[in-house]
XYZ file of C-alpha atoms in Angstrom:
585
model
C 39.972 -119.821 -24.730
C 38.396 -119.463 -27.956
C 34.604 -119.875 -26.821
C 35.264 -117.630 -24.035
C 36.594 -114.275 -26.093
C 33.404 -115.089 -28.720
C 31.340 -115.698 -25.133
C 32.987 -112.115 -24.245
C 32.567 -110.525 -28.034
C 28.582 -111.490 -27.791
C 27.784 -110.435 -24.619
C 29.652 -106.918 -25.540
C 27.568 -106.818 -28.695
C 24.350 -107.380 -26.829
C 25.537 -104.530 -24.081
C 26.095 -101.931 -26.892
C 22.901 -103.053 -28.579
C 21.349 -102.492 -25.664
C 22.745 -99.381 -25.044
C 21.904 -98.055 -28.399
C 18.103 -98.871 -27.868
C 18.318 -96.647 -24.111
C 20.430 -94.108 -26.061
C 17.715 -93.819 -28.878
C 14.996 -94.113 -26.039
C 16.597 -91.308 -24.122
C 16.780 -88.891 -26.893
C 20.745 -88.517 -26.059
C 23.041 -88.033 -28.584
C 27.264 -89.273 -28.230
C 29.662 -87.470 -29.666
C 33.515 -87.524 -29.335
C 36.236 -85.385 -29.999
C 40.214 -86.045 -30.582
C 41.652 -82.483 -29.574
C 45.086 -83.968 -31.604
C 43.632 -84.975 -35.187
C 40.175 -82.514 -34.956
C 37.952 -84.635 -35.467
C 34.248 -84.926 -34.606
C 32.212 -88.091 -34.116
C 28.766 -88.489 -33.869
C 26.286 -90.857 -33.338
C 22.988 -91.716 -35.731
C 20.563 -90.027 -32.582
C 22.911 -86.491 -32.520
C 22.684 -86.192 -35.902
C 19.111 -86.410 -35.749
C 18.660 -83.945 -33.065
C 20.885 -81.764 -35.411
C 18.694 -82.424 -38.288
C 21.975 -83.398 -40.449
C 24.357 -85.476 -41.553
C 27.941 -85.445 -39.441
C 31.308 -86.946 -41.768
C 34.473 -87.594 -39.394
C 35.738 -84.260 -41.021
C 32.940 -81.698 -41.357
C 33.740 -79.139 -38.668
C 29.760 -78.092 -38.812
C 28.822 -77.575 -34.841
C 29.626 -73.694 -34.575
C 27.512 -73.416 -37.995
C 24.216 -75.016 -36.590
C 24.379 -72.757 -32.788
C 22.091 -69.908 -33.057
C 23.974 -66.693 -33.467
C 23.527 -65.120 -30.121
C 24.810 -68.582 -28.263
C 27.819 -68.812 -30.259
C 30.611 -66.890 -29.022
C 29.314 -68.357 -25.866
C 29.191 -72.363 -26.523
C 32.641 -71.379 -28.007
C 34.225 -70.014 -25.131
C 33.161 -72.829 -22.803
C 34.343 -75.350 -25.152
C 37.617 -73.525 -25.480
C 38.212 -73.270 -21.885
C 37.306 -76.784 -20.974
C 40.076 -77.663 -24.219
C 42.711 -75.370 -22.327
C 41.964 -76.825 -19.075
C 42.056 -80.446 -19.889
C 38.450 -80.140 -18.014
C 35.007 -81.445 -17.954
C 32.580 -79.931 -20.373
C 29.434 -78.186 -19.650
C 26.998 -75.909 -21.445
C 23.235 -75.203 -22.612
C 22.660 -73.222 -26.035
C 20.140 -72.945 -29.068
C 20.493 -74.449 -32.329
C 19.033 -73.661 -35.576
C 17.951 -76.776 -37.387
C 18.060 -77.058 -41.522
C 13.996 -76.472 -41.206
C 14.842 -72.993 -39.004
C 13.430 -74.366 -35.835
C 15.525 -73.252 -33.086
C 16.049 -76.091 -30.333
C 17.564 -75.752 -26.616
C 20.360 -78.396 -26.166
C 22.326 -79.170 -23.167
C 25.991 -80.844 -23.227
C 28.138 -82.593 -20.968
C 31.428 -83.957 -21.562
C 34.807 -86.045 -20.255
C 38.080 -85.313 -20.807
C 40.085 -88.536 -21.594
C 43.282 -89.275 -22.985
C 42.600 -92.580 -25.560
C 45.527 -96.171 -25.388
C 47.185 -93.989 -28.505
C 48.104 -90.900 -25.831
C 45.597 -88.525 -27.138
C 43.546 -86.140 -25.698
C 39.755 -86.058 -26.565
C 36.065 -85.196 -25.028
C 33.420 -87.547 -25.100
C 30.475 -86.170 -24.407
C 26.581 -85.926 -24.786
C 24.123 -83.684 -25.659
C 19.701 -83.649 -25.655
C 16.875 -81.736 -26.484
C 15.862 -79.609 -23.455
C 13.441 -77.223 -25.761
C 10.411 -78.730 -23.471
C 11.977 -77.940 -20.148
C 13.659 -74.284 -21.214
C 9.674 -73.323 -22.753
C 7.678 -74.921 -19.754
C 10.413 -73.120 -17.169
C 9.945 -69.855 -19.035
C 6.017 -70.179 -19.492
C 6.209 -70.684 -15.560
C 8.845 -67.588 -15.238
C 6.315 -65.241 -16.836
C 2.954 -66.908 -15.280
C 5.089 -66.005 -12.098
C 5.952 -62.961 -13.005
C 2.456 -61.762 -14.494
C 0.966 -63.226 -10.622
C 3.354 -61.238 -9.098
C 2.433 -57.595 -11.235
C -1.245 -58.464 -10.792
C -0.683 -59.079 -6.862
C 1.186 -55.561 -7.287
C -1.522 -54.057 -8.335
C -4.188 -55.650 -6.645
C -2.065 -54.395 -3.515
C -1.567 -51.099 -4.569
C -5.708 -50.838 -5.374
C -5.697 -52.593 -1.912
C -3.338 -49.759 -0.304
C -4.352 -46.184 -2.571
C -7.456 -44.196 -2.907
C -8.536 -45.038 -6.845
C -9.476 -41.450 -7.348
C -5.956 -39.691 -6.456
C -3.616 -42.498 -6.047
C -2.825 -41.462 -2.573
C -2.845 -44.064 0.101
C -6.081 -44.796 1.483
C -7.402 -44.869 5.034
C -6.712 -48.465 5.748
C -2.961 -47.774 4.302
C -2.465 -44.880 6.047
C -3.146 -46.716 9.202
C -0.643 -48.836 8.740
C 2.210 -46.335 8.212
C 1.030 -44.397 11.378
C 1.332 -47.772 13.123
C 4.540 -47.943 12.257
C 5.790 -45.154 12.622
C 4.750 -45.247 16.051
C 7.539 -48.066 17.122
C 9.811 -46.654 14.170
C 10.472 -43.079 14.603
C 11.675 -40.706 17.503
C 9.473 -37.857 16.168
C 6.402 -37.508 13.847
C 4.153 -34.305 12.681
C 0.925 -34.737 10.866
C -1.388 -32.851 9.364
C -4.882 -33.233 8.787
C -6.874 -31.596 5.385
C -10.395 -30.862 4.538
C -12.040 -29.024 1.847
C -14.282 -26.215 2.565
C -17.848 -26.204 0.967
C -17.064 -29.231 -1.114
C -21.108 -29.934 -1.315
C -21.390 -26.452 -2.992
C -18.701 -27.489 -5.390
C -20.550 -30.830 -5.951
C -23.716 -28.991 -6.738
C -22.101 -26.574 -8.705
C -19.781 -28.454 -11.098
C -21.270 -31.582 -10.813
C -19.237 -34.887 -8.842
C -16.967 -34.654 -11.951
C -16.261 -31.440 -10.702
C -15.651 -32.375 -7.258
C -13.721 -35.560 -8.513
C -11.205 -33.069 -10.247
C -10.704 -31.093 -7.299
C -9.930 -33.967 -5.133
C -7.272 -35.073 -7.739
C -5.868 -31.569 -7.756
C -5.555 -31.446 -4.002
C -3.935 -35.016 -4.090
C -1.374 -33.916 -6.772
C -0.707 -30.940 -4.417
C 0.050 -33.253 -1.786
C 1.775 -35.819 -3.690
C 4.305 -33.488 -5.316
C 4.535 -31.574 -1.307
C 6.112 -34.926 -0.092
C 9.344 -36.183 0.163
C 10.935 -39.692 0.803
C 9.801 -41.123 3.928
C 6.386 -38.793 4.177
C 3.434 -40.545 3.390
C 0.141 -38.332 1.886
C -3.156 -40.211 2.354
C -7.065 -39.599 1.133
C -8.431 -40.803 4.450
C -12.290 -40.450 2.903
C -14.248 -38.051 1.301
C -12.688 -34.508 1.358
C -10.758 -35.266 4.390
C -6.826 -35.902 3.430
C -3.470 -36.283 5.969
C -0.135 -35.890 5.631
C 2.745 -38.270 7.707
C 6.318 -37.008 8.219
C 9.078 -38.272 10.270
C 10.228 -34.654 10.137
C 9.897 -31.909 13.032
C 7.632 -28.760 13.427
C 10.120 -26.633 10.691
C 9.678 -29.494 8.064
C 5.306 -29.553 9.051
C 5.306 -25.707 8.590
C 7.202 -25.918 5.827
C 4.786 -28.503 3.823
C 1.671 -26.505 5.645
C 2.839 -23.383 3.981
C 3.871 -25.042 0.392
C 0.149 -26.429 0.174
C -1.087 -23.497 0.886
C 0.478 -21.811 -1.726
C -0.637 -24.655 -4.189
C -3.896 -24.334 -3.377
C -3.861 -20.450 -4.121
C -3.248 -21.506 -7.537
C -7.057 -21.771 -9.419
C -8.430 -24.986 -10.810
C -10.482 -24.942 -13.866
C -14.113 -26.570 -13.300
C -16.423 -26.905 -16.935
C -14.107 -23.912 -18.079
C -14.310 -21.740 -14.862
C -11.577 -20.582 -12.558
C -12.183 -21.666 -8.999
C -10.086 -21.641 -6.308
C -10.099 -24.543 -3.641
C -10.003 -23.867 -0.334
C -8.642 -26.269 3.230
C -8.887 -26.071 6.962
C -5.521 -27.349 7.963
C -5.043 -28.689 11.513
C -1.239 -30.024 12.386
C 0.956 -31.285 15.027
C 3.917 -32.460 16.436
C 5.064 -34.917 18.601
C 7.870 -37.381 19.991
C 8.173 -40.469 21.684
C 4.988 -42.249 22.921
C 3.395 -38.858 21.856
C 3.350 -40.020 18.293
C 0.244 -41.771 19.142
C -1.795 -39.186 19.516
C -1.140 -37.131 17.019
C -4.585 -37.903 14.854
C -6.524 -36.941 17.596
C -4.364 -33.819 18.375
C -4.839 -33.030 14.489
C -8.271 -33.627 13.894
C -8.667 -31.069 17.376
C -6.321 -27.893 15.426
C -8.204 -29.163 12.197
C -11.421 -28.410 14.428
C -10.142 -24.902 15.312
C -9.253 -23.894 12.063
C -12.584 -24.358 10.632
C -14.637 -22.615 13.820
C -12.407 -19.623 12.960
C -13.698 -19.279 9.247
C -12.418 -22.184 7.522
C -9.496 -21.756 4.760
C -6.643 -21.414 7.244
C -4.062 -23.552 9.362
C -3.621 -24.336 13.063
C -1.084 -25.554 15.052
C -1.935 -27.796 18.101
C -1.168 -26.625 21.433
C -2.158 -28.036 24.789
C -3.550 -24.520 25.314
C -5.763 -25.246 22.658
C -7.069 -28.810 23.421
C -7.735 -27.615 27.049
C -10.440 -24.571 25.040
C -11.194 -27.509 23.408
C -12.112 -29.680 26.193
C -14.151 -27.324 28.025
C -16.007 -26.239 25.295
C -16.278 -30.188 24.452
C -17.943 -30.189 28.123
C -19.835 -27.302 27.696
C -21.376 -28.768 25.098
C -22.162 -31.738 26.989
C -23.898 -29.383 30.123
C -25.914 -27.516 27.138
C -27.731 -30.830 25.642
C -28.145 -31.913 29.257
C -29.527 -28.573 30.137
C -32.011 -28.567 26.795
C -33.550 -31.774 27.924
C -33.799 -30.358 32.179
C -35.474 -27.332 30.540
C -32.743 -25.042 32.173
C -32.484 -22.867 28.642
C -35.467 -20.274 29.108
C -35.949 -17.000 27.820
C -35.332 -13.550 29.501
C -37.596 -10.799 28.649
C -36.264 -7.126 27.314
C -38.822 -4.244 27.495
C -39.418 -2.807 24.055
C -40.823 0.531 24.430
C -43.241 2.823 22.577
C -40.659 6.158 21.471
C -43.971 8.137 21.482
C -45.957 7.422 25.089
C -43.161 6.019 26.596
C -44.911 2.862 27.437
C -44.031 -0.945 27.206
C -45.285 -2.258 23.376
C -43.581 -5.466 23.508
C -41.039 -8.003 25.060
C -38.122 -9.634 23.503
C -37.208 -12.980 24.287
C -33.771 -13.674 24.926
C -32.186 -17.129 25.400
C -30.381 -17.827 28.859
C -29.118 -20.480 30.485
C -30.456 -20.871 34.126
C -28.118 -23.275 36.321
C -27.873 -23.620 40.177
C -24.523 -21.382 40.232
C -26.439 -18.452 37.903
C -27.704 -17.698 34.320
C -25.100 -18.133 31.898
C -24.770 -15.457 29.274
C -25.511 -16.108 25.786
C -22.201 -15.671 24.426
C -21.065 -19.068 26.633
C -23.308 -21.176 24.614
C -25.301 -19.525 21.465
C -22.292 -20.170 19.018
C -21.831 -23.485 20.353
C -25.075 -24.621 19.731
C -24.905 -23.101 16.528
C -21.856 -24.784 15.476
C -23.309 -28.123 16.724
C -26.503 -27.828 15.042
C -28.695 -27.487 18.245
C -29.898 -23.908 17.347
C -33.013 -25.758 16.609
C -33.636 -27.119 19.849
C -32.585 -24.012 21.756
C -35.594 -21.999 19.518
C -37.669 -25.132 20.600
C -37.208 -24.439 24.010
C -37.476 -20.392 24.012
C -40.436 -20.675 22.350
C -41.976 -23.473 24.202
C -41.285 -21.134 27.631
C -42.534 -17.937 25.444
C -45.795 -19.984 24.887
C -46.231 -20.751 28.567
C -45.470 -17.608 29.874
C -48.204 -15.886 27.427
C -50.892 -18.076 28.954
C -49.683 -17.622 32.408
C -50.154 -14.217 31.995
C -53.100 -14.176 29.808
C -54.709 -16.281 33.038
C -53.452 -13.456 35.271
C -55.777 -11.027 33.065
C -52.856 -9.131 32.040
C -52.415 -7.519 28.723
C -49.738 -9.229 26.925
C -47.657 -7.247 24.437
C -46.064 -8.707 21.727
C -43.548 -10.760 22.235
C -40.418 -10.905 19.691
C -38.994 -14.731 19.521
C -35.606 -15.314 17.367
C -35.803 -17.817 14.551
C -32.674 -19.416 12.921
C -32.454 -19.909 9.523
C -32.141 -23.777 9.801
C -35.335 -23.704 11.405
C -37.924 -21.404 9.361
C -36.358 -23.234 6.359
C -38.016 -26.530 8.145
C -41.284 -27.689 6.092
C -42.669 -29.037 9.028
C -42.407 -25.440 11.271
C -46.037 -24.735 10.885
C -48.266 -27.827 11.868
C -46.092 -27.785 14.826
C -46.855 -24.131 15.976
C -50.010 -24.327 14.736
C -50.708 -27.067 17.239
C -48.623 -25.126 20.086
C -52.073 -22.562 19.368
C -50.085 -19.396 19.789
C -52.917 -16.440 20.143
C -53.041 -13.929 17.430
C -51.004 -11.168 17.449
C -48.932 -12.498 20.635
C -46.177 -13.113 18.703
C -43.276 -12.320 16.171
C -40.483 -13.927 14.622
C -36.830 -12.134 14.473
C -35.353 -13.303 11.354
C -31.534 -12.706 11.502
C -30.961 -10.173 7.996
C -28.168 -12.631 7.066
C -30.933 -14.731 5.408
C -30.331 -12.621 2.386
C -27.006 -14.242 1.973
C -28.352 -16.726 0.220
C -31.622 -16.212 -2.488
C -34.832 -16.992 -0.151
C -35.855 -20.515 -0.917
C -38.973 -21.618 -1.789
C -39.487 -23.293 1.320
C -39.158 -20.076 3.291
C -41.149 -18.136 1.486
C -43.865 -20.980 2.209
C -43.333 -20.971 6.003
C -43.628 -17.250 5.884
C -47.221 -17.165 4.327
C -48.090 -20.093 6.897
C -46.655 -18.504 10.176
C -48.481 -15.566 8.942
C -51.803 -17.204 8.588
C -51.175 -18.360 12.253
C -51.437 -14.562 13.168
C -47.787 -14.293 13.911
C -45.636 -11.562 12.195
C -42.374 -11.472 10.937
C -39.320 -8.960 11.850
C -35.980 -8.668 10.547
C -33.205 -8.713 13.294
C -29.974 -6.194 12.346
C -30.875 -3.599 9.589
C -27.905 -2.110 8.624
C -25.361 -5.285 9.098
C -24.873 -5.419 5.254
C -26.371 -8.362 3.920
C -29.969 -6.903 2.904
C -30.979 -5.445 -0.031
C -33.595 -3.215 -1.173
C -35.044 -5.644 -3.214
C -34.958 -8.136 -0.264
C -37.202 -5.909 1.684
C -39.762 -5.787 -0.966
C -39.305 -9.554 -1.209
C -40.044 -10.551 1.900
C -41.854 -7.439 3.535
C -41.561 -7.979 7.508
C -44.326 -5.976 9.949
C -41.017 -4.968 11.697
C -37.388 -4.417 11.315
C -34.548 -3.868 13.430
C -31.737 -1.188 13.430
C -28.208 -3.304 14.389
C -27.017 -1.848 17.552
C -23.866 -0.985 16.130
C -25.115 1.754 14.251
C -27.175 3.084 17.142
C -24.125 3.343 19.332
C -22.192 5.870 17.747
C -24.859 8.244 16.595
C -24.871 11.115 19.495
C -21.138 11.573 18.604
C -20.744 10.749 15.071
C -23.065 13.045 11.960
C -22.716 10.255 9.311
C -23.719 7.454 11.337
C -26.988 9.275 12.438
C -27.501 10.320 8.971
C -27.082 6.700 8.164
C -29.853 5.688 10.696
C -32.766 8.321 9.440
C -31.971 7.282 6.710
C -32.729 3.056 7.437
C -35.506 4.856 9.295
C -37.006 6.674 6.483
C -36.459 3.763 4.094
C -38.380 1.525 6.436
C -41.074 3.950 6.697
C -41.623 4.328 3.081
C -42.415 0.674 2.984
C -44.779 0.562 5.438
C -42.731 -1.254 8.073
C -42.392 -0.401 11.531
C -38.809 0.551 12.998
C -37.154 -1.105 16.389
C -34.158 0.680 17.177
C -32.295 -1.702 19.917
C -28.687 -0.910 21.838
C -30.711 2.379 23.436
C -27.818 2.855 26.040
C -29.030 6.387 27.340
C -31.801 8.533 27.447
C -30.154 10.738 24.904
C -30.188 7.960 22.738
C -33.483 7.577 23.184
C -34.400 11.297 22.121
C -32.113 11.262 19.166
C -33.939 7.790 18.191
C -37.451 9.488 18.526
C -36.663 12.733 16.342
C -34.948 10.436 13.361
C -38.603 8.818 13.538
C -37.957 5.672 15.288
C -41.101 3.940 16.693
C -40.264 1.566 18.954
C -36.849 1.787 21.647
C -35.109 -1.024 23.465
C -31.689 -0.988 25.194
C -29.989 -1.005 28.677
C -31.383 3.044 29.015
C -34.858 0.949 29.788
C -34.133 -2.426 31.410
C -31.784 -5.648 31.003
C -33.466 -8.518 29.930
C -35.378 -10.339 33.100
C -36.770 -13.119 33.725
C -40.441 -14.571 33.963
C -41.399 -13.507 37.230
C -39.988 -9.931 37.186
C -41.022 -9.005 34.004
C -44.197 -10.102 35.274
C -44.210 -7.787 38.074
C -43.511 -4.747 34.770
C -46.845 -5.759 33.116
C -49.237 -6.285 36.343
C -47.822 -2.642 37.127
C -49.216 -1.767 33.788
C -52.270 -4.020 34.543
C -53.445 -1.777 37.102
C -53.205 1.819 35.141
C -50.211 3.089 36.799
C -48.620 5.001 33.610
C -46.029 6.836 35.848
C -45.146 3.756 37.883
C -44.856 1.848 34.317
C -42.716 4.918 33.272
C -40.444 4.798 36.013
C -39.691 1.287 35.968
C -38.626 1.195 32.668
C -36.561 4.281 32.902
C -34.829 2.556 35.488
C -32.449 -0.267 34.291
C -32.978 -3.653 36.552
C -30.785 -4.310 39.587
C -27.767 -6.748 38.020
């Protein structure tokens, strides 16, 4: 019996030996409380994760847990006391040396062979885990603000912080399967290249910011403002026509407010196009924006349009008309008709003036169907092209006929006399001397003559063809202008000539263009001669050449032809009477 309790005592001295060496290997530390008598055991390894020494007695725990944890560590080990319960907690320590640890603690309640309650428990160094875990909590956290603002980059325009084109996309996606109804408006800024070359890109930088805080601050929850590129911006609303109109009229207002550009007051300026829509409508509300957006600006820019159907069907004819127009430029169906211009003194034709029309198989179309079309579409180039191409033709078809060919007036755009490579090309169309001028339009003096004009000018001159300005009298010429670029010819706008048998001033007005004109040296064209009495009038203020419906509509080719073989053949009072008498139609 003996043998077999020291057999028993040995092996239980090798167990807790070798639980000691997987204790100390661990890093865990025992410890063990009697809830009765108050006491506090620990083992060697807790006192070492403590950093101190631990008698039966010393009550020392609360004194080593870091301030912060200890109302905490005391209330859990209160409640597990009160509840007879297991034991469980994690809290810092401050060692003896002041480094601050992480622990975690379990323990058992147990009642020991004397009937006394008491918590065994253990407790280890977790500092490792709790750092690595929060290292990882802020490497997540700092990957999840930089994929924040990688996606926000991703989703706004860097410049204003508005969404960006992409983004904005997106939203209108979904609002399409999202909302009921939608409006949307669409933004551009008017002349932003003149801003750009007058303040600089800063200076058109600031004034895109400005317009996005407009639109930013305009918005409310659920409405979504976007830079979509450029100058061009949009506003998305889940909200009706009232709310659109609303926002439409609060931006405008905004934008009435001046900007300051290098120290100068300037005021920005939109076209606004918006709509409205509901249902499967929504999708097409970009397209029906961009087409009011479209209006706005052909009506003078720095205003707002609503989208109608009315509208988009204008739209869409003009959108064909356009279409007929560049197919019509390249069947040569765009010729000119030819307007008598007549000498106020003998009565006789001096000179034609070539008129665009448009020649299809139902009729000639009026210039007032297409001119500002092409003009607005940049094909006012082309059109010239073709008038003068015809005008060219014509000349030598009657030059071959032995007829003598007055001058003949051709309209220039702006856009094209500013081209640098205008005179090589007429020079090689071989235009004889003196068969030709150019009509200028007198709005060239809206802007200060370029360099480039003035260049073409001398050249076309050289070339034998002389220059006329179309309009005197429409306001935008100067004085100074005149002397500048000295035309052989100018004309007197028709609506001055109009009123001047009923109206002193305005005849006062027109002797007095006349006079002006005379005193430089230039020849006067007085056009819009609706009567004979106009005609008179226009001759006794001094005028030297007439033109107008009192003489004959403009014609084309053939019957004009039919004018100068008449004049050919030495029949003044035949020439007279035909252009005293205005052409059938």
């Amino acid at each position: 019996m003996r043998d077999k309790l020291t057999w028993t005592n040995n092996e239980l001295e090798s167990l807790l030996r070798q639980l000691d060496i997987a204790l100390e290997a661990s890093g865990i530390g025992i410890w063990q409380h009697n809830l009765h008598k108050n006491q506090t055991r620990w083992d060697h390894q807790l006192q070492i994760i403590y950093g101190i020494k631990k008698e039966l007695d010393d009550v020392i725990w609360l004194e080593s847990v870091h301030p912060e944890d200890r109302d905490y560590a005391s209330s859990v080990f209160q409640r597990a006391i009160n509840a007879r319960s297991d034991y469980a907690a994690q809290f810092r320590i401050i060692r003896p040396d002041g480094e601050t640890r992480y622990l975690r603690s379990r323990a058992k309640y147990f009642v020991d062979e004397q009937g006394e309650g008491c918590f065994i428990g253990a407790e280890w160094d977790v500092t490792d885990d709790i750092l690595r875990s929060e290292q990882l909590a802020r490497e997540r956290e700092a990957a999840e603000a930089s994929r924040a603002v990688a996606k926000f980059a991703a989703d706004h325009d860097y410049l204003t912080g508005l969404l960006n084109r992409r983004a904005f996309d997106e939203k209108f996606a979904e609002f399409q399967s999202t909302v009921d109804a939608a409006s949307l408006c669409h933004l551009d800024l008017d002349h932003f290249k003149e801003i750009n070359d007058r303040f600089g890109h800063s200076g058109g930088d600031a004034v895109l910011r400005y317009v996005g805080d407009i639109l930013a601050k305009a918005t409310r929850d659920g409405e979504h403002a976007a830079r979509l590129g450029g100058d061009e911006f949009a506003v998305l609303s889940p909200f009706g026509l009232s709310r659109m109109q609303d926002l439409v009229s609060a931006i405008r207002r905004e934008l009435d407010k001046p900007v300051t550009l290098n120290g100068e007051s300037y005021l920005a300026e939109c076209s606004i196009g918006f709509a409205c829509a509901q249902g499967q409508e929504i999708g097409a509300l970009l397209k029906a924006s961009d087409v009011a957006l479209y209006e706005a600006k052909k009506l003078g820019r720095n205003n707002a349009q609503l989208f109608t159907p009315e509208l988009a069907q204008r739209l869409a004819k003009e959108k064909q008309t356009l279409k007929d127009l560049q197919t019509a430029l390249r069947a040569n169906e765009i010729v000119p008709h030819y307007q008598v211009q007549i000498d106020a003194k003998t009565g006789e034709i001096c000179g034609l003036e070539a008129l665009a029309r448009w020649e299809t198989a139902d009729g000639v179309r009026p210039p007032s169907e297409f001119l500002d079309l092409a003009s607005a579409h940049g094909l006012m180039e082309a059109v010239d092209e073709a008038i003068l191409t015809r005008v060219l033709l014509d000349i030598k078809r009657w030059t071959l006929l032995d007829i003598d060919v007055p001058r003949v007036s051709v309209n220039l755009s702006a856009a094209r006399l500013s081209d640098a490579s205008l005179p090589k090309r007429l020079e090689a169309m071989a235009a004889p001397p003196k068969s030709l001028s150019f009509e200028l339009i007198e709005t060239i003096f809206l802007d200060k003559v370029s360099d480039q004009i003035k260049q073409n000018i001398r050249m076309i001159r050289d070339l034998g063809i002389l220059i006329e300005l179309d309009d005197l009298g429409s306001g935008h010429a100067s004085l100074l202008g005149l002397l500048e670029l000295r035309p052989e010819r100018v004309k007197i706008d028709r609506h001055l000539v109009a009123p001047i048998l009923d109206h002193a001033p305005q005849k006062q007005l027109v002797g007095s263009l006349i006079d002006i004109a005379h005193a430089l040296d230039i020849e006067v064209v007085a056009e819009g001669v609706e009567t004979m009495a106009h005609a008179v009038m226009l001759t006794d203020l001094g005028a030297d050449i007439l033109q107008g419906f009192a003489f004959a509509r403009a014609e084309p080719a053939h019957q004009i032809t039919a004018r100068l073989v008449a004049s050919l053949r030495g029949d003044r009072a035949d020439t007279k009477q035909r252009a005293a008498a205005p052409a059938a139609g």
